[in-house]
PDB file of C-alpha atoms in Angstrom:
ATOM      1  CA  MET A 142      20.994  -2.103  -6.348  1.00 46.00           C
ATOM      2  CA  SER A 143      20.297  -5.217  -4.352  1.00 57.00           C
ATOM      3  CA  SER A 144      18.248  -8.105  -5.624  1.00 85.00           C
ATOM      4  CA  ILE A 145      14.766  -7.858  -4.176  1.00 93.00           C
ATOM      5  CA  GLN A 146      12.642 -11.028  -3.984  1.00 96.00           C
ATOM      6  CA  VAL A 147       8.880 -10.958  -3.440  1.00 97.00           C
ATOM      7  CA  ARG A 148       6.999 -13.741  -1.738  1.00 97.00           C
ATOM      8  CA  PRO A 149       3.670 -14.321  -0.011  1.00 97.00           C
ATOM      9  CA  ALA A 150       3.610 -13.072   3.553  1.00 97.00           C
ATOM     10  CA  THR A 151       3.437 -15.508   6.457  1.00 96.00           C
ATOM     11  CA  LEU A 152       2.097 -14.878   9.983  1.00 96.00           C
ATOM     12  CA  ARG A 153       5.711 -14.566  11.134  1.00 96.00           C
ATOM     13  CA  ASP A 154       6.096 -11.523   8.894  1.00 97.00           C
ATOM     14  CA  ALA A 155       3.318  -9.508  10.584  1.00 96.00           C
ATOM     15  CA  LYS A 156       5.559  -7.718  13.031  1.00 96.00           C
ATOM     16  CA  ALA A 157       8.069  -6.669  10.340  1.00 97.00           C
ATOM     17  CA  ILE A 158       5.211  -5.495   8.110  1.00 96.00           C
ATOM     18  CA  ALA A 159       3.727  -3.480  10.990  1.00 95.00           C
ATOM     19  CA  GLN A 160       7.132  -1.895  11.700  1.00 95.00           C
ATOM     20  CA  ILE A 161       7.610  -0.926   8.085  1.00 96.00           C
ATOM     21  CA  HIS A 162       4.066   0.386   7.837  1.00 92.00           C
ATOM     22  CA  THR A 163       4.539   2.504  10.917  1.00 90.00           C
ATOM     23  CA  VAL A 164       7.975   3.966  10.145  1.00 91.00           C
ATOM     24  CA  SER A 165       7.141   4.558   6.471  1.00 90.00           C
ATOM     25  CA  ALA A 166       3.836   6.250   7.268  1.00 85.00           C
ATOM     26  CA  GLN A 167       5.510   8.475   9.826  1.00 85.00           C
ATOM     27  CA  GLU A 168       8.207   9.451   7.318  1.00 87.00           C
ATOM     28  CA  ALA A 169       5.740   9.899   4.434  1.00 83.00           C
ATOM     29  CA  TYR A 170       3.243  11.940   6.459  1.00 80.00           C
ATOM     30  CA  LYS A 171       5.829  14.149   8.220  1.00 82.00           C
ATOM     31  CA  GLY A 172       4.805  17.707   7.493  1.00 78.00           C
ATOM     32  CA  LEU A 173       1.396  16.610   6.144  1.00 76.00           C
ATOM     33  CA  VAL A 174      -0.161  15.936   9.557  1.00 75.00           C
ATOM     34  CA  PRO A 175       0.654  17.460  12.965  1.00 75.00           C
ATOM     35  CA  ASP A 176       3.388  15.725  14.959  1.00 76.00           C
ATOM     36  CA  GLU A 177       1.054  14.706  17.801  1.00 75.00           C
ATOM     37  CA  GLN A 178      -1.235  12.953  15.275  1.00 73.00           C
ATOM     38  CA  LEU A 179       1.801  11.206  13.744  1.00 74.00           C
ATOM     39  CA  LYS A 180       2.632   9.867  17.197  1.00 75.00           C
ATOM     40  CA  ALA A 181      -0.978   8.611  17.528  1.00 71.00           C
ATOM     41  CA  MET A 182      -0.471   6.617  14.300  1.00 71.00           C
ATOM     42  CA  SER A 183       2.614   4.856  15.715  1.00 72.00           C
ATOM     43  CA  SER A 184       1.067   1.780  17.324  1.00 79.00           C
ATOM     44  CA  VAL A 185       3.024  -1.140  15.858  1.00 86.00           C
ATOM     45  CA  GLU A 186       0.907  -3.507  18.014  1.00 87.00           C
ATOM     46  CA  LYS A 187      -2.407  -2.411  16.385  1.00 87.00           C
ATOM     47  CA  ARG A 188      -0.941  -2.635  12.915  1.00 88.00           C
ATOM     48  CA  GLN A 189       0.591  -6.036  13.711  1.00 91.00           C
ATOM     49  CA  ALA A 190      -2.833  -7.357  14.744  1.00 91.00           C
ATOM     50  CA  TYR A 191      -4.362  -5.947  11.520  1.00 91.00           C
ATOM     51  CA  TRP A 192      -1.702  -7.517   9.277  1.00 94.00           C
ATOM     52  CA  ARG A 193      -1.796 -10.866  11.115  1.00 95.00           C
ATOM     53  CA  GLU A 194      -5.486 -11.020  10.386  1.00 95.00           C
ATOM     54  CA  ALA A 195      -5.040  -9.920   6.784  1.00 94.00           C
ATOM     55  CA  ILE A 196      -2.364 -12.603   6.200  1.00 95.00           C
ATOM     56  CA  GLU A 197      -4.450 -15.296   7.926  1.00 94.00           C
ATOM     57  CA  TYR A 198      -7.636 -14.568   5.952  1.00 93.00           C
ATOM     58  CA  CYS A 199      -6.082 -13.292   2.701  1.00 90.00           C
ATOM     59  CA  GLU A 200      -8.054 -10.049   2.928  1.00 91.00           C
ATOM     60  CA  PRO A 201      -6.173  -8.367   1.473  1.00 94.00           C
ATOM     61  CA  GLN A 202      -3.595 -10.696  -0.085  1.00 95.00           C
ATOM     62  CA  VAL A 203      -0.188  -9.693   1.296  1.00 97.00           C
ATOM     63  CA  GLN A 204       3.260 -10.128  -0.226  1.00 98.00           C
ATOM     64  CA  VAL A 205       6.574  -8.970   1.154  1.00 98.00           C
ATOM     65  CA  ALA A 206       9.758  -7.756  -0.502  1.00 97.00           C
ATOM     66  CA  VAL A 207      12.868  -9.375   0.928  1.00 97.00           C
ATOM     67  CA  ASP A 208      16.457  -8.217   0.557  1.00 94.00           C
ATOM     68  CA  GLY A 209      18.529 -11.207   1.678  1.00 91.00           C
ATOM     69  CA  GLU A 210      16.755 -12.311   4.882  1.00 90.00           C
ATOM     70  CA  LYS A 211      15.289  -8.893   5.725  1.00 95.00           C
ATOM     71  CA  ILE A 212      11.763  -7.753   4.891  1.00 97.00           C
ATOM     72  CA  VAL A 213      12.056  -4.291   3.262  1.00 97.00           C
ATOM     73  CA  GLY A 214       8.496  -3.694   2.026  1.00 97.00           C
ATOM     74  CA  PHE A 215       5.050  -5.083   1.532  1.00 98.00           C
ATOM     75  CA  VAL A 216       1.944  -4.791  -0.590  1.00 98.00           C
ATOM     76  CA  GLY A 217      -1.688  -5.602   0.249  1.00 97.00           C
ATOM     77  CA  TYR A 218      -4.069  -6.006  -2.719  1.00 97.00           C
ATOM     78  CA  ASP A 219      -7.441  -7.497  -3.508  1.00 96.00           C
ATOM     79  CA  ARG A 220     -10.697  -6.587  -5.220  1.00 95.00           C
ATOM     80  CA  SER A 221     -11.656  -2.920  -5.038  1.00 95.00           C
ATOM     81  CA  ARG A 222     -13.432  -1.886  -1.848  1.00 93.00           C
ATOM     82  CA  ASP A 223     -15.130   0.999  -3.649  1.00 93.00           C
ATOM     83  CA  GLU A 224     -18.927   0.813  -3.904  1.00 91.00           C
ATOM     84  CA  LYS A 225     -20.240   0.207  -7.414  1.00 89.00           C
ATOM     85  CA  SER A 226     -16.817  -0.960  -8.662  1.00 92.00           C
ATOM     86  CA  ARG A 227     -16.812  -3.793 -11.153  1.00 93.00           C
ATOM     87  CA  PRO A 228     -15.735  -7.265  -9.972  1.00 93.00           C
ATOM     88  CA  THR A 229     -12.838  -7.004 -12.443  1.00 96.00           C
ATOM     89  CA  THR A 230     -11.390  -3.987 -10.609  1.00 97.00           C
ATOM     90  CA  GLY A 231      -8.608  -4.683  -8.184  1.00 97.00           C
ATOM     91  CA  GLU A 232      -7.116  -2.308  -5.610  1.00 97.00           C
ATOM     92  CA  ILE A 233      -3.733  -1.764  -4.055  1.00 97.00           C
ATOM     93  CA  TRP A 234      -4.872  -1.458  -0.433  1.00 95.00           C
ATOM     94  CA  ALA A 235      -1.343  -0.598   0.819  1.00 94.00           C
ATOM     95  CA  ILE A 236       2.146  -0.502  -0.638  1.00 96.00           C
ATOM     96  CA  TYR A 237       5.078   0.492   1.553  1.00 95.00           C
ATOM     97  CA  ALA A 238       8.859   0.207   1.419  1.00 96.00           C
ATOM     98  CA  ALA A 239      11.126   0.800   4.376  1.00 96.00           C
ATOM     99  CA  PRO A 240      12.511   4.382   4.064  1.00 94.00           C
ATOM    100  CA  THR A 241      16.025   2.859   4.035  1.00 93.00           C
ATOM    101  CA  HIS A 242      15.040   1.192   0.738  1.00 94.00           C
ATOM    102  CA  TRP A 243      13.177   4.013  -0.978  1.00 93.00           C
ATOM    103  CA  ASN A 244      14.203   4.527  -4.637  1.00 92.00           C
ATOM    104  CA  GLN A 245      15.808   1.082  -4.839  1.00 93.00           C
ATOM    105  CA  GLY A 246      13.169  -0.828  -6.801  1.00 93.00           C
ATOM    106  CA  VAL A 247      11.215  -2.292  -3.837  1.00 96.00           C
ATOM    107  CA  GLY A 248       7.987  -0.550  -4.793  1.00 95.00           C
ATOM    108  CA  LEU A 249       8.291  -1.616  -8.392  1.00 94.00           C
ATOM    109  CA  ALA A 250       8.927  -5.266  -7.398  1.00 96.00           C
ATOM    110  CA  LEU A 251       5.870  -5.157  -5.108  1.00 97.00           C
ATOM    111  CA  TRP A 252       3.710  -3.523  -7.788  1.00 96.00           C
ATOM    112  CA  ASP A 253       4.709  -6.223 -10.287  1.00 95.00           C
ATOM    113  CA  ALA A 254       3.766  -8.954  -7.809  1.00 96.00           C
ATOM    114  CA  ALA A 255       0.405  -7.299  -7.053  1.00 97.00           C
ATOM    115  CA  ARG A 256      -0.338  -6.797 -10.740  1.00 97.00           C
ATOM    116  CA  ASP A 257       0.400 -10.467 -11.431  1.00 96.00           C
ATOM    117  CA  GLY A 258      -1.800 -11.536  -8.477  1.00 96.00           C
ATOM    118  CA  LEU A 259      -4.693  -9.320  -9.537  1.00 97.00           C
ATOM    119  CA  GLN A 260      -4.414 -10.517 -13.136  1.00 96.00           C
ATOM    120  CA  GLU A 261      -4.618 -14.141 -11.917  1.00 95.00           C
ATOM    121  CA  GLU A 262      -7.856 -13.166 -10.105  1.00 94.00           C
ATOM    122  CA  GLY A 263      -9.332 -11.912 -13.379  1.00 96.00           C
ATOM    123  CA  CYS A 264      -8.922  -8.201 -12.782  1.00 97.00           C
ATOM    124  CA  THR A 265      -8.574  -5.924 -15.781  1.00 97.00           C
ATOM    125  CA  ASN A 266      -8.171  -2.610 -13.911  1.00 97.00           C
ATOM    126  CA  VAL A 267      -6.523  -1.591 -10.683  1.00 98.00           C
ATOM    127  CA  THR A 268      -7.006   1.411  -8.403  1.00 97.00           C
ATOM    128  CA  ALA A 269      -5.194   2.925  -5.434  1.00 96.00           C
ATOM    129  CA  TRP A 270      -6.199   5.689  -3.016  1.00 94.00           C
ATOM    130  CA  VAL A 271      -3.328   8.119  -2.363  1.00 92.00           C
ATOM    131  CA  PRO A 272      -3.159  11.203  -0.112  1.00 88.00           C
ATOM    132  CA  LEU A 273      -3.124  14.292  -2.365  1.00 87.00           C
ATOM    133  CA  ARG A 274      -0.240  15.833  -0.490  1.00 84.00           C
ATOM    134  CA  ASN A 275       1.922  12.702  -0.554  1.00 87.00           C
ATOM    135  CA  GLU A 276       4.032  13.652  -3.545  1.00 89.00           C
ATOM    136  CA  ARG A 277       6.293  10.600  -3.296  1.00 91.00           C
ATOM    137  CA  ALA A 278       3.355   8.183  -3.439  1.00 92.00           C
ATOM    138  CA  LEU A 279       1.619  10.076  -6.260  1.00 94.00           C
ATOM    139  CA  ARG A 280       4.868  10.180  -8.289  1.00 94.00           C
ATOM    140  CA  PHE A 281       5.416   6.409  -7.756  1.00 95.00           C
ATOM    141  CA  HIS A 282       1.922   5.501  -8.886  1.00 96.00           C
ATOM    142  CA  GLU A 283       2.051   7.832 -11.877  1.00 95.00           C
ATOM    143  CA  LEU A 284       5.414   6.410 -12.950  1.00 93.00           C
ATOM    144  CA  ALA A 285       3.742   2.973 -12.724  1.00 93.00           C
ATOM    145  CA  GLY A 286       1.098   4.137 -15.196  1.00 95.00           C
ATOM    146  CA  PHE A 287      -1.714   5.194 -12.862  1.00 97.00           C
ATOM    147  CA  LYS A 288      -3.787   8.260 -13.732  1.00 96.00           C
ATOM    148  CA  ARG A 289      -5.555  10.475 -11.217  1.00 95.00           C
ATOM    149  CA  GLU A 290      -9.319  10.447 -11.219  1.00 93.00           C
ATOM    150  CA  LEU A 291      -9.784  13.995  -9.894  1.00 82.00           C
ATOM    151  CA  SER A 292     -13.529  13.646  -9.455  1.00 89.00           C
ATOM    152  CA  THR A 293     -12.900  11.036  -6.761  1.00 89.00           C
ATOM    153  CA  ALA A 294     -11.124  13.322  -4.232  1.00 89.00           C
ATOM    154  CA  LYS A 295     -12.427  12.630  -0.735  1.00 90.00           C
ATOM    155  CA  THR A 296     -11.522  13.082   2.891  1.00 89.00           C
ATOM    156  CA  ALA A 297     -10.384   9.932   4.657  1.00 80.00           C
ATOM    157  CA  ILE A 298      -9.700   9.431   8.364  1.00 78.00           C
ATOM    158  CA  ILE A 299      -6.375   7.712   8.855  1.00 68.00           C
ATOM    159  CA  GLY A 300      -5.335   7.149  12.483  1.00 63.00           C
ATOM    160  CA  GLY A 301      -7.816   9.839  13.557  1.00 70.00           C
ATOM    161  CA  VAL A 302      -6.342  12.295  11.060  1.00 72.00           C
ATOM    162  CA  LYS A 303      -8.333  13.794   8.174  1.00 79.00           C
ATOM    163  CA  ILE A 304      -6.427  13.362   4.891  1.00 82.00           C
ATOM    164  CA  GLU A 305      -7.515  14.334   1.390  1.00 87.00           C
ATOM    165  CA  GLU A 306      -7.166  11.387  -0.958  1.00 90.00           C
ATOM    166  CA  VAL A 307      -7.604  10.834  -4.666  1.00 94.00           C
ATOM    167  CA  ARG A 308      -8.142   7.601  -6.516  1.00 96.00           C
ATOM    168  CA  LEU A 309      -5.688   6.615  -9.210  1.00 96.00           C
ATOM    169  CA  LYS A 310      -6.476   3.958 -11.808  1.00 97.00           C
ATOM    170  CA  ARG A 311      -4.812   2.053 -14.621  1.00 97.00           C
ATOM    171  CA  PRO A 312      -5.426  -1.018 -16.725  1.00 97.00           C
ATOM    172  CA  ILE A 313      -3.709  -4.216 -15.438  1.00 95.00           C
ATOM    173  CA  ASN A 314      -2.088  -4.642 -18.887  1.00 88.00           C
ATOM    174  CA  GLY A 315      -1.121  -1.119 -19.731  1.00 72.00           C
TER     175      GLY A 315
END
């Protein structure tokens, strides 16, 4: 296993983040959404603009995982976006590793960084919304101590595609 370092993202990282977001989402959602809709989700430019803005305004806070000089994953986290959530509830808005680095500790390193960042902000709990059919993402979050809140299942529109999601939650120190 390589040594993965995590650091705050800079504006220069937006393109690499967008590329990882695109390729990872396409790989993760293969078989979950029709191929033509996967292609519609493949705009690196749109994602690059989104992540540039997120990095610039720290909404969400973005950190990248680096293997040597290469960015191999990223996490976006902040306060929960859910209505009626407590101010002490954080949320993992996005966490992705390049498919070439799946199962190599990138996700864990990113989760640790996000947990530390949320703890510094005074959060005591953290949530994440995960597609119900994305077994890899559900398994990752459950191994990290998240529990499914089944009553929260909802349909989300991601890239024009309807996807059933469920919220997972865990204490920051758990």
